[in-house]
Amino acid sequence: MRKQIIPVLTILLVVAFSSSAFAHFGMLIPENSIISPKKKNAELQLSFSHPFELIGMNLVKPQKFSVFYEGKETNLLPTLKENKVMDHDSFKTEYKFKRPGMYTFFMEPTPYPEPAEDNYIIHYTKTVVSAFDEGEDWNKPLGVKTEIVPLTRPWGNYAGNVFQGIVLLDGKPAPFTRVEVEFYNKDAKLEAPYECMVTQEVLCDENGVFTFACPKAGWWGFAGLNDADYKIKGKDVELGAVLWIEMLPFKNK
Ligand SMILES: [Cu+2]
């Protein structure tokens, strides 16, 4: 009996640790967070991935993918094209920014069954793009199930800046929410000195506010995680409020 149980347990543990060691993130990454009049088009990539370790998962067609501009939501689902990110199924689109201002892209994925955690994961994912250096009202919520509302302007930040946001769940601040933070290790040049440093963690305060200083230029993902008050097929559901921001370096003269 023992001899059989030990290998089975070992396999279970290996499976459990190998797939949950790094945090997964809904990813919505545009070519640039600031659009200049010289190049009005930008590609956006939609995926569900481990952004630092560059391990992909398959993303099925999202339930929702849209852009909010001046309070108006436009459905972009019909524009999605199949794509590969980190060798896994994902989507992309090409968006043309016609007018100045702030464009918030939003993806609500189809619930992802995660066998390692025996649950479902839904990451409500946002990113904000400023066209032609403009944008106002960047701290207005979209009004979705859960989201990060920025307290720091979500574009035009220097690497090293502090970023602050509020995690909302059902429109209300979610105190003491755990926020996982990860750097998108896009060109695979970085390695974490210890495995615990792949994903950084901060907690929201009693008002649902979190604070994080981004030490490096590039894309940073924040995922405020809460348990849903419902189940899917009898299993728990992890709700992620995910926001991606780009930190930029100074330019030399
Ligand atoms: Cu994962």
PDB file of C-alpha atoms in Angstrom, residues 64-222:
ATOM      1  CA  LYS A  64     -15.969  40.333 -23.645  1.00  0.00           C
ATOM      2  CA  PHE A  65     -13.319  42.502 -25.235  1.00  0.00           C
ATOM      3  CA  SER A  66     -14.027  46.162 -25.634  1.00  0.00           C
ATOM      4  CA  VAL A  67     -12.639  49.667 -25.536  1.00  0.00           C
ATOM      5  CA  PHE A  68     -14.032  52.526 -23.478  1.00  0.00           C
ATOM      6  CA  TYR A  69     -13.562  56.012 -24.898  1.00  0.00           C
ATOM      7  CA  GLU A  70     -15.223  59.113 -23.456  1.00  0.00           C
ATOM      8  CA  GLY A  71     -17.704  56.977 -21.535  1.00  0.00           C
ATOM      9  CA  LYS A  72     -18.726  54.971 -24.581  1.00  0.00           C
ATOM     10  CA  GLU A  73     -18.016  51.241 -24.848  1.00  0.00           C
ATOM     11  CA  THR A  74     -17.244  49.689 -28.233  1.00  0.00           C
ATOM     12  CA  ASN A  75     -17.269  45.932 -28.698  1.00  0.00           C
ATOM     13  CA  LEU A  76     -13.986  44.725 -30.224  1.00  0.00           C
ATOM     14  CA  LEU A  77     -14.684  40.970 -30.107  1.00  0.00           C
ATOM     15  CA  PRO A  78     -15.299  40.799 -33.873  1.00  0.00           C
ATOM     16  CA  THR A  79     -11.833  42.284 -34.517  1.00  0.00           C
ATOM     17  CA  LEU A  80      -9.958  39.482 -32.697  1.00  0.00           C
ATOM     18  CA  LYS A  81      -7.580  37.317 -34.645  1.00  0.00           C
ATOM     19  CA  GLU A  82      -6.011  34.087 -33.455  1.00  0.00           C
ATOM     20  CA  ASN A  83      -2.476  34.467 -32.215  1.00  0.00           C
ATOM     21  CA  LYS A  84       0.253  32.697 -30.256  1.00  0.00           C
ATOM     22  CA  VAL A  85       1.738  34.166 -27.099  1.00  0.00           C
ATOM     23  CA  MET A  86       4.350  32.077 -25.280  1.00  0.00           C
ATOM     24  CA  ASP A  87       3.504  29.235 -27.682  1.00  0.00           C
ATOM     25  CA  HIS A  88      -0.104  29.103 -26.540  1.00  0.00           C
ATOM     26  CA  ASP A  89      -3.446  30.046 -28.041  1.00  0.00           C
ATOM     27  CA  SER A  90      -4.166  33.709 -27.656  1.00  0.00           C
ATOM     28  CA  PHE A  91      -5.657  36.610 -29.592  1.00  0.00           C
ATOM     29  CA  LYS A  92      -4.611  39.903 -31.051  1.00  0.00           C
ATOM     30  CA  THR A  93      -6.163  42.913 -32.652  1.00  0.00           C
ATOM     31  CA  GLU A  94      -4.997  46.018 -34.435  1.00  0.00           C
ATOM     32  CA  TYR A  95      -6.534  49.250 -33.183  1.00  0.00           C
ATOM     33  CA  LYS A  96      -6.521  52.645 -34.837  1.00  0.00           C
ATOM     34  CA  PHE A  97      -6.537  55.626 -32.478  1.00  0.00           C
ATOM     35  CA  LYS A  98      -8.405  58.316 -34.370  1.00  0.00           C
ATOM     36  CA  ARG A  99      -8.874  60.974 -31.722  1.00  0.00           C
ATOM     37  CA  PRO A 100      -6.834  62.251 -28.776  1.00  0.00           C
ATOM     38  CA  GLY A 101      -7.704  61.019 -25.324  1.00  0.00           C
ATOM     39  CA  MET A 102      -7.768  57.974 -23.125  1.00  0.00           C
ATOM     40  CA  TYR A 103      -8.716  54.520 -24.323  1.00  0.00           C
ATOM     41  CA  THR A 104      -9.351  51.786 -21.757  1.00  0.00           C
ATOM     42  CA  PHE A 105      -9.234  48.261 -23.150  1.00  0.00           C
ATOM     43  CA  PHE A 106     -11.050  45.589 -21.206  1.00  0.00           C
ATOM     44  CA  MET A 107     -11.166  41.810 -21.421  1.00  0.00           C
ATOM     45  CA  GLU A 108     -13.515  39.515 -19.546  1.00  0.00           C
ATOM     46  CA  PRO A 109     -12.240  36.013 -20.225  1.00  0.00           C
ATOM     47  CA  THR A 110     -14.270  32.848 -20.271  1.00  0.00           C
ATOM     48  CA  PRO A 111     -13.817  31.161 -16.834  1.00  0.00           C
ATOM     49  CA  TYR A 112     -10.581  29.155 -16.894  1.00  0.00           C
ATOM     50  CA  PRO A 113     -10.692  25.732 -15.201  1.00  0.00           C
ATOM     51  CA  GLU A 114      -7.454  25.340 -13.199  1.00  0.00           C
ATOM     52  CA  PRO A 115      -6.944  21.687 -12.265  1.00  0.00           C
ATOM     53  CA  ALA A 116      -3.950  22.437 -10.011  1.00  0.00           C
ATOM     54  CA  GLU A 117      -6.067  24.647  -7.784  1.00  0.00           C
ATOM     55  CA  ASP A 118      -9.338  22.805  -8.451  1.00  0.00           C
ATOM     56  CA  ASN A 119     -11.061  26.082  -9.196  1.00  0.00           C
ATOM     57  CA  TYR A 120     -12.037  28.476 -11.948  1.00  0.00           C
ATOM     58  CA  ILE A 121     -10.207  31.715 -12.647  1.00  0.00           C
ATOM     59  CA  ILE A 122     -11.661  34.874 -14.168  1.00  0.00           C
ATOM     60  CA  HIS A 123      -9.274  37.784 -14.605  1.00  0.00           C
ATOM     61  CA  TYR A 124     -11.085  40.986 -15.513  1.00  0.00           C
ATOM     62  CA  THR A 125      -8.234  42.676 -17.305  1.00  0.00           C
ATOM     63  CA  LYS A 126      -7.677  46.315 -18.215  1.00  0.00           C
ATOM     64  CA  THR A 127      -5.030  48.475 -19.797  1.00  0.00           C
ATOM     65  CA  VAL A 128      -5.133  52.174 -20.570  1.00  0.00           C
ATOM     66  CA  VAL A 129      -3.660  53.846 -23.632  1.00  0.00           C
ATOM     67  CA  SER A 130      -3.221  57.590 -24.047  1.00  0.00           C
ATOM     68  CA  ALA A 131      -3.490  58.856 -27.585  1.00  0.00           C
ATOM     69  CA  PHE A 132      -1.461  61.958 -28.424  1.00  0.00           C
ATOM     70  CA  ASP A 133      -0.471  62.654 -24.795  1.00  0.00           C
ATOM     71  CA  GLU A 134      -4.008  63.275 -23.687  1.00  0.00           C
ATOM     72  CA  GLY A 135      -6.527  61.727 -21.320  1.00  0.00           C
ATOM     73  CA  GLU A 136      -8.721  62.735 -18.434  1.00  0.00           C
ATOM     74  CA  ASP A 137     -10.841  60.989 -15.842  1.00  0.00           C
ATOM     75  CA  TRP A 138      -8.390  58.115 -15.628  1.00  0.00           C
ATOM     76  CA  ASN A 139      -9.626  57.279 -12.142  1.00  0.00           C
ATOM     77  CA  LYS A 140     -13.219  56.524 -13.165  1.00  0.00           C
ATOM     78  CA  PRO A 141     -14.259  52.894 -12.737  1.00  0.00           C
ATOM     79  CA  LEU A 142     -15.658  51.037 -15.752  1.00  0.00           C
ATOM     80  CA  GLY A 143     -18.311  49.453 -13.544  1.00  0.00           C
ATOM     81  CA  VAL A 144     -17.312  45.828 -14.130  1.00  0.00           C
ATOM     82  CA  LYS A 145     -17.474  42.960 -11.574  1.00  0.00           C
ATOM     83  CA  THR A 146     -14.002  43.659 -10.167  1.00  0.00           C
ATOM     84  CA  GLU A 147     -11.347  46.144 -11.250  1.00  0.00           C
ATOM     85  CA  ILE A 148      -8.365  48.199 -10.211  1.00  0.00           C
ATOM     86  CA  VAL A 149      -9.109  51.904 -10.267  1.00  0.00           C
ATOM     87  CA  PRO A 150      -5.829  53.784 -10.553  1.00  0.00           C
ATOM     88  CA  LEU A 151      -4.860  56.495  -8.077  1.00  0.00           C
ATOM     89  CA  THR A 152      -1.702  57.120 -10.102  1.00  0.00           C
ATOM     90  CA  ARG A 153      -2.242  58.070 -13.747  1.00  0.00           C
ATOM     91  CA  PRO A 154      -1.972  54.693 -15.507  1.00  0.00           C
ATOM     92  CA  TRP A 155       0.319  55.908 -18.293  1.00  0.00           C
ATOM     93  CA  GLY A 156       3.259  58.271 -18.635  1.00  0.00           C
ATOM     94  CA  ASN A 157       5.109  57.020 -15.560  1.00  0.00           C
ATOM     95  CA  TYR A 158       8.834  56.735 -15.071  1.00  0.00           C
ATOM     96  CA  ALA A 159      10.408  53.457 -14.062  1.00  0.00           C
ATOM     97  CA  GLY A 160      10.815  53.643 -10.303  1.00  0.00           C
ATOM     98  CA  ASN A 161       7.580  55.544  -9.757  1.00  0.00           C
ATOM     99  CA  VAL A 162       5.167  54.408  -7.121  1.00  0.00           C
ATOM    100  CA  PHE A 163       1.872  53.110  -8.417  1.00  0.00           C
ATOM    101  CA  GLN A 164      -1.307  53.220  -6.367  1.00  0.00           C
ATOM    102  CA  GLY A 165      -4.720  51.794  -7.068  1.00  0.00           C
ATOM    103  CA  ILE A 166      -7.960  50.742  -5.395  1.00  0.00           C
ATOM    104  CA  VAL A 167      -9.325  47.253  -5.823  1.00  0.00           C
ATOM    105  CA  LEU A 168     -13.080  47.354  -6.351  1.00  0.00           C
ATOM    106  CA  LEU A 169     -15.315  44.315  -6.058  1.00  0.00           C
ATOM    107  CA  ASP A 170     -18.949  44.815  -7.084  1.00  0.00           C
ATOM    108  CA  GLY A 171     -18.237  48.541  -7.210  1.00  0.00           C
ATOM    109  CA  LYS A 172     -17.013  48.779  -3.600  1.00  0.00           C
ATOM    110  CA  PRO A 173     -13.436  48.999  -2.283  1.00  0.00           C
ATOM    111  CA  ALA A 174     -12.238  45.554  -1.232  1.00  0.00           C
ATOM    112  CA  PRO A 175     -10.136  46.011   1.939  1.00  0.00           C
ATOM    113  CA  PHE A 176      -7.056  43.839   2.505  1.00  0.00           C
ATOM    114  CA  THR A 177      -7.213  42.298  -0.968  1.00  0.00           C
ATOM    115  CA  ARG A 178      -3.998  40.479  -1.874  1.00  0.00           C
ATOM    116  CA  VAL A 179      -2.450  41.993  -4.982  1.00  0.00           C
ATOM    117  CA  GLU A 180       0.021  39.949  -6.992  1.00  0.00           C
ATOM    118  CA  VAL A 181       2.482  41.965  -9.049  1.00  0.00           C
ATOM    119  CA  GLU A 182       4.575  40.707 -11.905  1.00  0.00           C
ATOM    120  CA  PHE A 183       6.923  42.161 -14.484  1.00  0.00           C
ATOM    121  CA  TYR A 184       6.436  41.123 -18.098  1.00  0.00           C
ATOM    122  CA  ASN A 185       9.836  39.622 -18.855  1.00  0.00           C
ATOM    123  CA  LYS A 186       9.171  40.177 -22.549  1.00  0.00           C
ATOM    124  CA  ASP A 187      12.640  39.570 -23.969  1.00  0.00           C
ATOM    125  CA  ALA A 188      13.410  36.781 -21.473  1.00  0.00           C
ATOM    126  CA  LYS A 189      16.533  38.566 -20.237  1.00  0.00           C
ATOM    127  CA  LEU A 190      15.745  38.566 -16.537  1.00  0.00           C
ATOM    128  CA  GLU A 191      15.815  35.916 -13.895  1.00  0.00           C
ATOM    129  CA  ALA A 192      14.554  36.105 -10.344  1.00  0.00           C
ATOM    130  CA  PRO A 193      17.283  35.382  -7.764  1.00  0.00           C
ATOM    131  CA  TYR A 194      14.780  33.316  -5.798  1.00  0.00           C
ATOM    132  CA  GLU A 195      11.545  31.722  -6.917  1.00  0.00           C
ATOM    133  CA  CYS A 196       9.576  33.779  -4.379  1.00  0.00           C
ATOM    134  CA  MET A 197      10.641  36.909  -6.278  1.00  0.00           C
ATOM    135  CA  VAL A 198       8.949  35.965  -9.552  1.00  0.00           C
ATOM    136  CA  THR A 199       5.691  37.292  -8.145  1.00  0.00           C
ATOM    137  CA  GLN A 200       5.668  40.241  -5.777  1.00  0.00           C
ATOM    138  CA  GLU A 201       2.846  40.648  -3.280  1.00  0.00           C
ATOM    139  CA  VAL A 202       1.217  43.597  -1.566  1.00  0.00           C
ATOM    140  CA  LEU A 203      -1.974  43.932   0.432  1.00  0.00           C
ATOM    141  CA  CYS A 204      -4.585  46.614   0.116  1.00  0.00           C
ATOM    142  CA  ASP A 205      -5.203  48.699   3.205  1.00  0.00           C
ATOM    143  CA  GLU A 206      -8.562  49.015   4.935  1.00  0.00           C
ATOM    144  CA  ASN A 207      -9.774  51.277   2.090  1.00  0.00           C
ATOM    145  CA  GLY A 208      -8.802  48.822  -0.639  1.00  0.00           C
ATOM    146  CA  VAL A 209      -5.756  50.907  -1.641  1.00  0.00           C
ATOM    147  CA  PHE A 210      -2.455  49.278  -2.607  1.00  0.00           C
ATOM    148  CA  THR A 211       0.939  50.824  -3.278  1.00  0.00           C
ATOM    149  CA  PHE A 212       3.851  49.438  -5.272  1.00  0.00           C
ATOM    150  CA  ALA A 213       7.046  50.991  -6.648  1.00  0.00           C
ATOM    151  CA  CYS A 214       7.949  49.571 -10.070  1.00  0.00           C
ATOM    152  CA  PRO A 215      11.737  49.265 -10.130  1.00  0.00           C
ATOM    153  CA  LYS A 216      12.168  48.771 -13.853  1.00  0.00           C
ATOM    154  CA  ALA A 217      11.022  50.057 -17.221  1.00  0.00           C
ATOM    155  CA  GLY A 218       8.523  47.830 -18.989  1.00  0.00           C
ATOM    156  CA  TRP A 219       5.065  46.408 -18.417  1.00  0.00           C
ATOM    157  CA  TRP A 220       3.870  45.683 -14.891  1.00  0.00           C
ATOM    158  CA  GLY A 221       0.773  43.635 -14.097  1.00  0.00           C
ATOM    159  CA  PHE A 222      -1.290  43.946 -10.915  1.00  0.00           C
TER     160      PHE A 222
END
